[in-house]
CSV table of C-alpha atoms in Angstrom, one decimal:
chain,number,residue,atom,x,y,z
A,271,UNK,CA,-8.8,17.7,-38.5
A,272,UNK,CA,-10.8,20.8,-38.2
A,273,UNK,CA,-12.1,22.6,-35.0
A,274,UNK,CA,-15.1,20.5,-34.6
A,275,UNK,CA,-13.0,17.5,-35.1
A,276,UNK,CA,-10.7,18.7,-32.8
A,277,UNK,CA,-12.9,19.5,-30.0
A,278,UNK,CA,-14.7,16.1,-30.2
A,279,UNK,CA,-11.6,14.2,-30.2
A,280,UNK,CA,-10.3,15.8,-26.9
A,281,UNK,CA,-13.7,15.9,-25.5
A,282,UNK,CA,-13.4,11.8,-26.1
A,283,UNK,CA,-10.2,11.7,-24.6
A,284,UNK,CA,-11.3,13.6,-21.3
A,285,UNK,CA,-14.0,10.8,-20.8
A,286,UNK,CA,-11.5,7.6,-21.5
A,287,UNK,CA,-11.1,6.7,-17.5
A,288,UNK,CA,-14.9,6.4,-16.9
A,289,UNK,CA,-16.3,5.7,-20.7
A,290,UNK,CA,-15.5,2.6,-21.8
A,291,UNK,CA,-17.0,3.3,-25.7
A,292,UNK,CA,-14.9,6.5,-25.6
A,293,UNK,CA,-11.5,4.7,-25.0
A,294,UNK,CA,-12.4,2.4,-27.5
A,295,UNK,CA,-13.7,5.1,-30.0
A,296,UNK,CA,-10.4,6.9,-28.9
A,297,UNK,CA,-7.9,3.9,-29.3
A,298,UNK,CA,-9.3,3.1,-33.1
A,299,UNK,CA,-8.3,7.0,-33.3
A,300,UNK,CA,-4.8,6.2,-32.4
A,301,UNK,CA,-4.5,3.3,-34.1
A,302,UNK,CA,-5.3,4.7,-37.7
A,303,UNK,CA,-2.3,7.5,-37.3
A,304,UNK,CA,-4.4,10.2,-38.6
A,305,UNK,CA,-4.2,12.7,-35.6
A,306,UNK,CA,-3.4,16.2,-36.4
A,307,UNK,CA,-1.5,16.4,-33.1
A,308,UNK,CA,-0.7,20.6,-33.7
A,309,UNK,CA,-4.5,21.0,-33.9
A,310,UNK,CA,-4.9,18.8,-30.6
A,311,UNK,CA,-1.8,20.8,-28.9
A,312,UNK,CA,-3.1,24.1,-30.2
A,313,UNK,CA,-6.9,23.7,-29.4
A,314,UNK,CA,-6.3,21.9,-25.8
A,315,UNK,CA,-3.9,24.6,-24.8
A,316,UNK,CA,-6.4,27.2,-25.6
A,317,UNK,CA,-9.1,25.4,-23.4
A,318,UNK,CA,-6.7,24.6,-20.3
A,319,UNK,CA,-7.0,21.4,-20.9
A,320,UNK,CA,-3.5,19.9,-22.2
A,321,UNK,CA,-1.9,18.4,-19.0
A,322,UNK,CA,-5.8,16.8,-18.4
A,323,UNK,CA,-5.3,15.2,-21.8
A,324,UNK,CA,-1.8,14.1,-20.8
A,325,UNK,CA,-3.3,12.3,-18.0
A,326,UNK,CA,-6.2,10.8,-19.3
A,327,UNK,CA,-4.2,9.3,-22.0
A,328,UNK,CA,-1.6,8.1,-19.6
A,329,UNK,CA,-4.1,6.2,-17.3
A,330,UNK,CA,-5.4,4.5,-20.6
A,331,UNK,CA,-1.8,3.5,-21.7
A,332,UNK,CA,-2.2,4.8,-24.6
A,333,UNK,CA,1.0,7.4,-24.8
A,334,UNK,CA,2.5,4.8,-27.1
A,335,UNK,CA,0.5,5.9,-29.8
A,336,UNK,CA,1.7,9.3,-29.4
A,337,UNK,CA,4.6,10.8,-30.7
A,338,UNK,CA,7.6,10.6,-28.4
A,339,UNK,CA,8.6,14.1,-28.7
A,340,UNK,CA,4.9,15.5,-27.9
A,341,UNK,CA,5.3,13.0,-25.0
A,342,UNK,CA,8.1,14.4,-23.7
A,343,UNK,CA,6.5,18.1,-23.7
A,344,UNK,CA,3.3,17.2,-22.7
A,345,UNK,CA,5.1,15.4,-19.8
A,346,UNK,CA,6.9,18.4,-19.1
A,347,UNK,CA,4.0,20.7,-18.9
A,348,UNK,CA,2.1,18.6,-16.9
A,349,UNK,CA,5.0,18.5,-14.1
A,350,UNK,CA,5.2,22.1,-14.3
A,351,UNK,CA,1.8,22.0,-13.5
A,352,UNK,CA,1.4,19.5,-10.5
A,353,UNK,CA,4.2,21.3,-8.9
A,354,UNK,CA,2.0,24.9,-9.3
A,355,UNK,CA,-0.9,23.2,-7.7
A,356,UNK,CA,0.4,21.9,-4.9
A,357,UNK,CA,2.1,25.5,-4.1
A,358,UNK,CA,-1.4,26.4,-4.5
A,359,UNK,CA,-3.0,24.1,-2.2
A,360,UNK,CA,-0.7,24.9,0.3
A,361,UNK,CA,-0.9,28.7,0.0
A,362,UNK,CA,-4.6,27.8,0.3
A,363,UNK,CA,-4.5,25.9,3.5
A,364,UNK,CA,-2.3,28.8,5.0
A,365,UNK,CA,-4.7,31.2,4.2
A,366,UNK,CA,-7.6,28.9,5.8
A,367,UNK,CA,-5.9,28.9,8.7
A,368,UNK,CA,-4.8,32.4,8.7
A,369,UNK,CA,-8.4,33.1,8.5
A,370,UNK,CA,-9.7,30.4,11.1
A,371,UNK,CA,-7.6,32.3,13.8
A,372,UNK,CA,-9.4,34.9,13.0
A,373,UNK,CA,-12.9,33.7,13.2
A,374,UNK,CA,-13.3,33.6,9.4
A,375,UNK,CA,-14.4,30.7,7.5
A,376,UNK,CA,-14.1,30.8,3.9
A,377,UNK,CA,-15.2,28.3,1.6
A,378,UNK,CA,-12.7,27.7,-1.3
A,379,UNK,CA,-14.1,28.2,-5.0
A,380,UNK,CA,-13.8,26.6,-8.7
A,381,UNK,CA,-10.0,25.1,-9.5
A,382,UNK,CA,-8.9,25.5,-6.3
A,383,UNK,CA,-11.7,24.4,-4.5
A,384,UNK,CA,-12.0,21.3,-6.9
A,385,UNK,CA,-8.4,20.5,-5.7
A,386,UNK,CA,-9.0,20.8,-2.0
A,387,UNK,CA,-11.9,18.6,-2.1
A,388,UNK,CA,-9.8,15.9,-4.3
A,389,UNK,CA,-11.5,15.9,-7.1
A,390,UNK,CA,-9.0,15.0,-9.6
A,391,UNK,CA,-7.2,11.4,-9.5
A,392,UNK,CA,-3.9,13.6,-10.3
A,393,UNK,CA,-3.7,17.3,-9.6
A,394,UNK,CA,-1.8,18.1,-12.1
A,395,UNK,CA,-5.1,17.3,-14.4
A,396,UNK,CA,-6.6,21.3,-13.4
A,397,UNK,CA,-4.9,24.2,-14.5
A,398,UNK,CA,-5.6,26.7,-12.0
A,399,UNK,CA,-5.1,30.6,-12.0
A,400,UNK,CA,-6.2,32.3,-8.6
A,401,UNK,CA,-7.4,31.0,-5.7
A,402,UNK,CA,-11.0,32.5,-5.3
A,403,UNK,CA,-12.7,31.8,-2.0
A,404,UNK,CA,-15.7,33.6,-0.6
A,405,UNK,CA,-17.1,34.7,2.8
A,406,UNK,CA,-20.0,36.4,4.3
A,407,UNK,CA,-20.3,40.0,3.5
A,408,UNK,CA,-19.3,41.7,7.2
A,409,UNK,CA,-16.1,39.4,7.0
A,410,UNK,CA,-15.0,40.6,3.6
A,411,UNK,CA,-13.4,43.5,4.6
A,412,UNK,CA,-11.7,42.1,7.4
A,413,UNK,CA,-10.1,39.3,5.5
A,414,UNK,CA,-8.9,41.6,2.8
A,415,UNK,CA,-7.1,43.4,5.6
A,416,UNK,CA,-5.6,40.5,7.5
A,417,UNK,CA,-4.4,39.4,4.0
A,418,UNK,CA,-3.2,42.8,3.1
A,419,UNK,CA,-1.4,43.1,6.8
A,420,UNK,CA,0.4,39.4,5.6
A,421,UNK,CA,2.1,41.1,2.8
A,422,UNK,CA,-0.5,40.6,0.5
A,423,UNK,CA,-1.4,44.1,-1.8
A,424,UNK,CA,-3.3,44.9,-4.6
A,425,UNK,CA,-3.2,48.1,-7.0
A,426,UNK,CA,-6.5,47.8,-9.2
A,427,UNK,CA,-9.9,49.2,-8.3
A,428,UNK,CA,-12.8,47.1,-8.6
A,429,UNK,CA,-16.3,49.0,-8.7
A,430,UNK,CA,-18.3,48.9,-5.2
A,431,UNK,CA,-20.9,46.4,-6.9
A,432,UNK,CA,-18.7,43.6,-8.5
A,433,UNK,CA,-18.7,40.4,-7.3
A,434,UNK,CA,-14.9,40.2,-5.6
A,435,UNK,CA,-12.8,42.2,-3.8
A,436,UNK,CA,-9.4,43.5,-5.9
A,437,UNK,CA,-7.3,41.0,-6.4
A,438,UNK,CA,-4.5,40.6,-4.1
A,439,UNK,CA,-0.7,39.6,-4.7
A,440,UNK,CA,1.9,38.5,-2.5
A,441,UNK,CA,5.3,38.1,-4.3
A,442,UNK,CA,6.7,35.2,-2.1
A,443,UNK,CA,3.6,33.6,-3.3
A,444,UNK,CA,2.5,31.9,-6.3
A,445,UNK,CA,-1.3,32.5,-6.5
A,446,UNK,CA,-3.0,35.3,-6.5
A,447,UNK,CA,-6.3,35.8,-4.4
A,448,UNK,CA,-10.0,36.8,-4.7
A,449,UNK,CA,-11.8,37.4,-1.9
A,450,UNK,CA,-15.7,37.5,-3.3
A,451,UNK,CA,-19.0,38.8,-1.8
A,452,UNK,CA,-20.6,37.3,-4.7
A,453,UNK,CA,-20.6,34.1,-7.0
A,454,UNK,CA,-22.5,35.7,-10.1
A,455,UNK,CA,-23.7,39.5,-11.3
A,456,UNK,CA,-26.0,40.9,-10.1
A,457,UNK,CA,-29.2,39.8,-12.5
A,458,UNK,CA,-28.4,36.7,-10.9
A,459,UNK,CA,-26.9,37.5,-7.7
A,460,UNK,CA,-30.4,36.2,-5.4
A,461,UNK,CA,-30.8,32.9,-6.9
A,462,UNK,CA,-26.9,31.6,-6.0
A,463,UNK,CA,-24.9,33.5,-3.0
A,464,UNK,CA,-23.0,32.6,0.0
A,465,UNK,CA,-26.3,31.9,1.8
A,466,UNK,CA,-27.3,29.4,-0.3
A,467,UNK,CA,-24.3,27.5,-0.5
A,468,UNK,CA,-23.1,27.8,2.9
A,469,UNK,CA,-25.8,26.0,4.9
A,470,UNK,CA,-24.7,22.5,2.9
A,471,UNK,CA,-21.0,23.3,2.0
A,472,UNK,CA,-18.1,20.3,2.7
A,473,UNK,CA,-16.3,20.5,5.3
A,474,UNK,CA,-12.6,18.8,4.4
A,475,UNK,CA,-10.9,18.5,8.4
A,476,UNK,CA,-10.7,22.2,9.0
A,477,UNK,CA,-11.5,23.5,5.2
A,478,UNK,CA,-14.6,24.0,3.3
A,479,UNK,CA,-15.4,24.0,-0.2
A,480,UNK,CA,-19.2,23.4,-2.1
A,481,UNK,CA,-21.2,20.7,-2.1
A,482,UNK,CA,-21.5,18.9,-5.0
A,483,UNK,CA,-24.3,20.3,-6.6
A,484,UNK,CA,-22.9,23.5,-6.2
A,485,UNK,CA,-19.9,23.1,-7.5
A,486,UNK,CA,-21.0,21.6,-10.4
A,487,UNK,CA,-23.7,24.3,-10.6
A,488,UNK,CA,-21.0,27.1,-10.4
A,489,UNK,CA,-18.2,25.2,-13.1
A,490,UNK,CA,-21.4,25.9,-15.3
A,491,UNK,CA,-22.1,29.2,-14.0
A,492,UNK,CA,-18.3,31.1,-14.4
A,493,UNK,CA,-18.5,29.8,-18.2
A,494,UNK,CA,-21.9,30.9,-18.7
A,495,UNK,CA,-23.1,33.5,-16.9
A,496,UNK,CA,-19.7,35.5,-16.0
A,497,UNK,CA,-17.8,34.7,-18.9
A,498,UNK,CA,-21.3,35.3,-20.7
A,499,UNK,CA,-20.9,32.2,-22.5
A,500,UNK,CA,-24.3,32.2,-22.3
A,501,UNK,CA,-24.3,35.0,-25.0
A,502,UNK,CA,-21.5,33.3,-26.9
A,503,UNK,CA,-22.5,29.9,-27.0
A,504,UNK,CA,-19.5,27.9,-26.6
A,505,UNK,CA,-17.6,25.7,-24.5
A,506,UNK,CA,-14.7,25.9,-22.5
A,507,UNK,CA,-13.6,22.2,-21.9
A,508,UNK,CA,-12.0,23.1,-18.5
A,509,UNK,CA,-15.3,24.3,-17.5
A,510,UNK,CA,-16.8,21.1,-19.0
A,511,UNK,CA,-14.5,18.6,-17.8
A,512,UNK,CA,-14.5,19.9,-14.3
A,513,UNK,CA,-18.4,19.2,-15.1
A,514,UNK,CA,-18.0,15.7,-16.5
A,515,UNK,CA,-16.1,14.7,-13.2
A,516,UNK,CA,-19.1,16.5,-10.7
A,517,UNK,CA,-21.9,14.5,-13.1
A,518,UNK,CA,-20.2,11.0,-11.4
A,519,UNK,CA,-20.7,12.6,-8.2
A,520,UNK,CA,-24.7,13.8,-8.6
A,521,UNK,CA,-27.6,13.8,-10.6
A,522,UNK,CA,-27.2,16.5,-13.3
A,523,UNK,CA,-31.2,16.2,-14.0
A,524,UNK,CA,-32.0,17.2,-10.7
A,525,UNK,CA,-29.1,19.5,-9.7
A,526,UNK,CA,-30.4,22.8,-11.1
A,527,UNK,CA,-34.6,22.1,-10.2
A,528,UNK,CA,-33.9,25.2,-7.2
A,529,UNK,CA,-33.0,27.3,-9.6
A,530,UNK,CA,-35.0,29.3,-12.1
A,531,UNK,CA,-33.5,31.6,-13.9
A,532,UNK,CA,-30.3,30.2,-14.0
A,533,UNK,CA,-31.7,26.6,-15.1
A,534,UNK,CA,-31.9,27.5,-18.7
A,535,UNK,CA,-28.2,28.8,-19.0
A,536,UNK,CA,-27.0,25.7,-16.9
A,537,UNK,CA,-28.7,23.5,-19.0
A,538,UNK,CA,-27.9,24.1,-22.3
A,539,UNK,CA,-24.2,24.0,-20.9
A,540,UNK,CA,-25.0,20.7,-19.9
A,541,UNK,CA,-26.3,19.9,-23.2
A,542,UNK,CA,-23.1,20.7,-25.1
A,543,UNK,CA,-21.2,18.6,-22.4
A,544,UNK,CA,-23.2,15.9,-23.6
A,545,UNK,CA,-22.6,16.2,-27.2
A,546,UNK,CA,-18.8,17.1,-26.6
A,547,UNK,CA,-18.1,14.1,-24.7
A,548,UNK,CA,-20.6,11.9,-26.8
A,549,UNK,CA,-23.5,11.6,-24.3
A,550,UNK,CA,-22.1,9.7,-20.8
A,551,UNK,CA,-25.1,9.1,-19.3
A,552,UNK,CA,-24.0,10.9,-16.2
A,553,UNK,CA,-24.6,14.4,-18.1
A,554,UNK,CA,-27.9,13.4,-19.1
A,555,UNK,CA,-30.2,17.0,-19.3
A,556,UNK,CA,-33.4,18.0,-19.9
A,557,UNK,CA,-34.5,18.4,-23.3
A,558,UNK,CA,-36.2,21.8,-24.5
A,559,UNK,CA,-37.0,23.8,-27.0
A,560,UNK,CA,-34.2,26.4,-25.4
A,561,UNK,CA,-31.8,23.6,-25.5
A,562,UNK,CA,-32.7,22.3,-29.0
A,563,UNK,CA,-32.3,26.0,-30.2
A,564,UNK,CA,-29.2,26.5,-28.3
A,565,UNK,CA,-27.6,23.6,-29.7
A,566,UNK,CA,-28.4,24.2,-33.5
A,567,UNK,CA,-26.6,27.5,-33.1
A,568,UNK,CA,-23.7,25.9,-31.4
A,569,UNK,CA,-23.3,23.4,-33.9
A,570,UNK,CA,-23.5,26.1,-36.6
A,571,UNK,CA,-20.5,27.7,-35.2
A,572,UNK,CA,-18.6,24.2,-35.2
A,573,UNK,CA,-19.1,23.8,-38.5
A,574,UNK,CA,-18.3,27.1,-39.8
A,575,UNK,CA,-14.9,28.7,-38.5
A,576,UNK,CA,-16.1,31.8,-40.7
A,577,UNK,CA,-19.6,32.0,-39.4
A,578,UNK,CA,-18.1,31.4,-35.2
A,579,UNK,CA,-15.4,34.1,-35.4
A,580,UNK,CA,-17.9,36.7,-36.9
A,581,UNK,CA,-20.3,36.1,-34.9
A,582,UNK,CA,-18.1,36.3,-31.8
A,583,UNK,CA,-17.1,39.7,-32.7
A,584,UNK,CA,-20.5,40.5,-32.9
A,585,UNK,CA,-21.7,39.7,-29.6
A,586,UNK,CA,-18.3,41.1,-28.1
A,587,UNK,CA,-18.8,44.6,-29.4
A,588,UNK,CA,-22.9,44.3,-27.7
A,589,UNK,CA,-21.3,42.9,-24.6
A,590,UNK,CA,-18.7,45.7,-23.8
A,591,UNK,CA,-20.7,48.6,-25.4
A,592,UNK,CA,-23.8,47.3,-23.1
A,593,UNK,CA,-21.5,46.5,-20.2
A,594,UNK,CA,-19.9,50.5,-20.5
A,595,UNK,CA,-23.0,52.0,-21.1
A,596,UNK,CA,-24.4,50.4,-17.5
A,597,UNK,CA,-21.2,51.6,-15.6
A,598,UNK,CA,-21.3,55.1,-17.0
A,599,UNK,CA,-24.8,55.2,-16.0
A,600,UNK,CA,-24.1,53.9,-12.3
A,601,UNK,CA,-20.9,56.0,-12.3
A,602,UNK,CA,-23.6,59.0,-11.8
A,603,UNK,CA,-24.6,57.2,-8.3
A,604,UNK,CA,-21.6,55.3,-7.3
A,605,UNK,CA,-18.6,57.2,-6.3
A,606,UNK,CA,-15.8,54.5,-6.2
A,607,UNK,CA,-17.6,53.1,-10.0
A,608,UNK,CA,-16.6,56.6,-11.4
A,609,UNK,CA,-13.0,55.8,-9.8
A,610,UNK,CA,-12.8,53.0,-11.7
A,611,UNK,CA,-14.4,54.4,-14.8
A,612,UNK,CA,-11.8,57.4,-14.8
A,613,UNK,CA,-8.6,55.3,-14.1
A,614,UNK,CA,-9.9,53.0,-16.7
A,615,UNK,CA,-10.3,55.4,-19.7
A,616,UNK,CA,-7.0,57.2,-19.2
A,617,UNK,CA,-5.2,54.4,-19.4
A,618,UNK,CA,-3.6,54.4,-22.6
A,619,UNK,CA,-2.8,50.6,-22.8
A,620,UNK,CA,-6.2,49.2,-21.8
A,621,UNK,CA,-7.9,51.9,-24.6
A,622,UNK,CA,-5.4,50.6,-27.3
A,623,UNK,CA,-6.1,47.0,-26.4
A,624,UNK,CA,-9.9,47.6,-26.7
A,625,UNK,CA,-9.3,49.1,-29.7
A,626,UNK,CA,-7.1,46.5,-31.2
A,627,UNK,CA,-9.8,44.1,-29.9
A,628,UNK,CA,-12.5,45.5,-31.5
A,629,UNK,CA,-10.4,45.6,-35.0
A,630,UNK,CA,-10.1,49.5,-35.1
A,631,UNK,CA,-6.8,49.0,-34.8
A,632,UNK,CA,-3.8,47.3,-35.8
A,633,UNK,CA,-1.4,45.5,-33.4
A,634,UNK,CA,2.0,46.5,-33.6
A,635,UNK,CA,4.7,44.1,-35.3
A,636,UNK,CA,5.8,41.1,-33.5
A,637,UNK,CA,3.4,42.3,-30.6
C-alpha cells in the first residue's frame, strides 16, 4: 500500500460507525488479507489518529481480522490514552471552576473542547495535547495570573500580537494550558474572535464550549489557516475526523456562508474530507473553481511521494522566511516582539534545528 492507499483506507475506517458502504468497502479490505498493517500503524500515528482507528474498528467487530499482536498494542495505546483524557477533562473542569469563582468564563477549545461537549462515543478516540480555552481580552491577564498564583508557570515569551498567552505548566498536572485572546492570526483575526463565538456558545451545566458550527469551523481553521495548511495542501485526519463527526451534527453547506475570507480555505478542507472519507453526504461542499484547483494539486501530491515532500520543503522555507521577515519588521515597533526575536536567535538549539530543518544541516547520529 502506498501513502494514498494508506490514507484512504484509514479515512474509510474513521467513517465505518455512520457509513454503511464504508464498513462494507472496509470489511472486503479485511477479508482479502492484503493490509500493509506498518503503513496503517506508521501513517495513523503520524495523523493522531491510531486509538480513533482502534475504536472504529472495534465498534464494527472487525478486530478479528487484525492481527492479534497489533491488537494487543493498539489496545494498549488506546487505554493510555482514555486514561490521559479523562485527567484532562478533569483538570479542565477545575480550571472552569477556578475561573467561575472568579468571574471568568472561558469557553473550552478544539480536543478538549470536543471532549467536554461529548463528542466522541469513547474518549479515548481524540488524542489531545493542551487544553486551549479562550476569554475576552480584559480577562486574559487576570486568568493567566490566577493560574500562575495555582502553581501554574511558564518560561517562554510569546510576541504581544500572537493569538495565546505563553503556555502554562503545572507539574502535578498533566496538560498543559493556553489561555488565547485570539482563535486565528491576525489577516484573519475580524472575521472569527471571541465575539463572534461567544454570543451562541454551549453551555454544558456550568462549562462552555462552541457551537457547532463553530467548532467545526475552527477543526478546519487550526489545520488550515494556523498550521497554514492552507499553503501546504494537506490533510491532517485528526483535524478531518473531528470534522466528519461535527458534519452529523450541522449542515457543512451552510456553516461557512458568514464568512468570507475564510470560506475558501474552509472549503477546500471540506473538499478533501469528502474525498478522504469517500463522499458521506454529511460533508457535502460547494463546488468551485478554487476547490477544483485545490484538489488537482492535492491529489498530485498523493500520488507522487517525490513530487509532496519537495514541494513541502518548498513552501516551508517561504513560510518561515516570510514569517521572520514580518517579525523583524514589527520587532522595530514592538518591544516585547524584539524580546522574543532576541531570545529566539541566541538560542543555539532552536538555530540548529532550523537549520537541520531546512537541510543545511545534518542531524547528528542516532539523534
Amino acid at each position: 500500500m502506498n501513502y494514498k492507499e494508506t490514507l484512504f483506507f484509514i479515512g474509510k475506517c474513521l467513517t465505518i460507525a455512520h457509513e454503511n458502504h464504508n464498513k462494507i468497502l472496509v470489511e472486503d479490505a479485511l477479508k482479502s488479507n492484503n493490509i500493509d498493517w506498518d503503513a496503517v500503524v506508521k501513517v495513523s500515528t503520524s495523523h493522531y489518529v491510531f486509538p480513533a482507528l482502534y475504536c472504529n474498528l472495534k465498534r464494527a467487530n472487525f478486530l478479528h481480522y487484525l492481527p492479534k499482536d497489533l491488537v494487543a498494542y493498539m489496545k494498549h495505546i488506546t487505554d493510555l490514552n482514555r486514561e490521559r483524557n479523562q485527567q484532562i477533562i478533569e483538570q479542565a473542569k477545575e480550571i472552569n471552576a477556578l475561573l467561575l469563582t472568579n468571574n471568568i468564563t472561558p469557553i473550552f477549545l478544539k480536543g478538549t473542547g470536543n471532549l467536554l461537549e461529548g463528542l466522541y462515543d469513547d474518549i479515548a478516540e481524540r488524542m489531545v495535547g493542551d487544553i486551549d480555552l479562550i476569554l475576552s481580552l480584559e480577562n486574559v491577564k487576570k486568568a493567566d495570573k490566577i493560574l500562575r498564583d495555582h502553581k501554574y508557570s511558564s518560561s517562554s515569551i510569546m510576541p504581544s500580537d500572537h493569538r495565546h498567552l505563553p503556555r502554562l505548566t503545572n507539574r502535578d498536572k498533566i496538560a498543559a494550558v493556553e489561555i488565547h485572546k485570539e482563535l486565528l492570526i491576525e489577516k484573519y483575526a475580524d472575521e472569527f474572535n471571541y465575539t463572534s463565538i461567544q454570543k451562541d456558545a454551549q453551555k454544558i451545566n456550568t462549562i462552555q464550549v462552541m457551537s457547532f458550527d463553530n467548532q467545526l469551523a475552527l477543526s478546519i481553521i487550526a489545520k488550515q489557516i494556523n498550521d497554514m495548511g492552507f499553503h501546504y495542501k494537506n490533510i491532517s485526519l485528526r483535524n478531518a475526523y473531528d470534522v466528519f463527526l461535527l458534519s452529523k451534527k450541522t449542515n457543512t453547506q451552510v456553516a461557512f456562508d458568514r464568512f468570507i475570507n475564510l470560506k475558501n480555505p474552509l472549503n477546500c478542507f471540506l473538499a478533501t474530507c469528502f474525498q478522504v472519507f469517500n463522499k458521506p453526504n454529511s460533508l457535502q461542499y460547494n463546488s468551485t473553481e478554487e476547490t477544483k484547483a485545490y484538489l488537482t494539486t492535492f491529489n498530485e501530491e498523493l500520488n507522487d511521494d517525490r513530487l509532496r515532500s519537495i514541494r513541502h520543503q518548498k513552501t516551508e522555507r517561504k513560510l518561515f522566511i516570510k514569517s521572520r521577515l514580518e517579525i523583524i519588521y514589527k520587532s522595530f515597533f514592538d518591544t516585547e516582539k524584539r524580546q522574543w526575536l532576541i531570545k529566539r536567535i541566541t538560542d543555539k538549539s532552536w538555530r540548529r534545528e532550523k537549520l537541520i530543518q531546512f537541510g543545511l544541516k545534518k542531524p547528528k547520529p542516532n539523534a
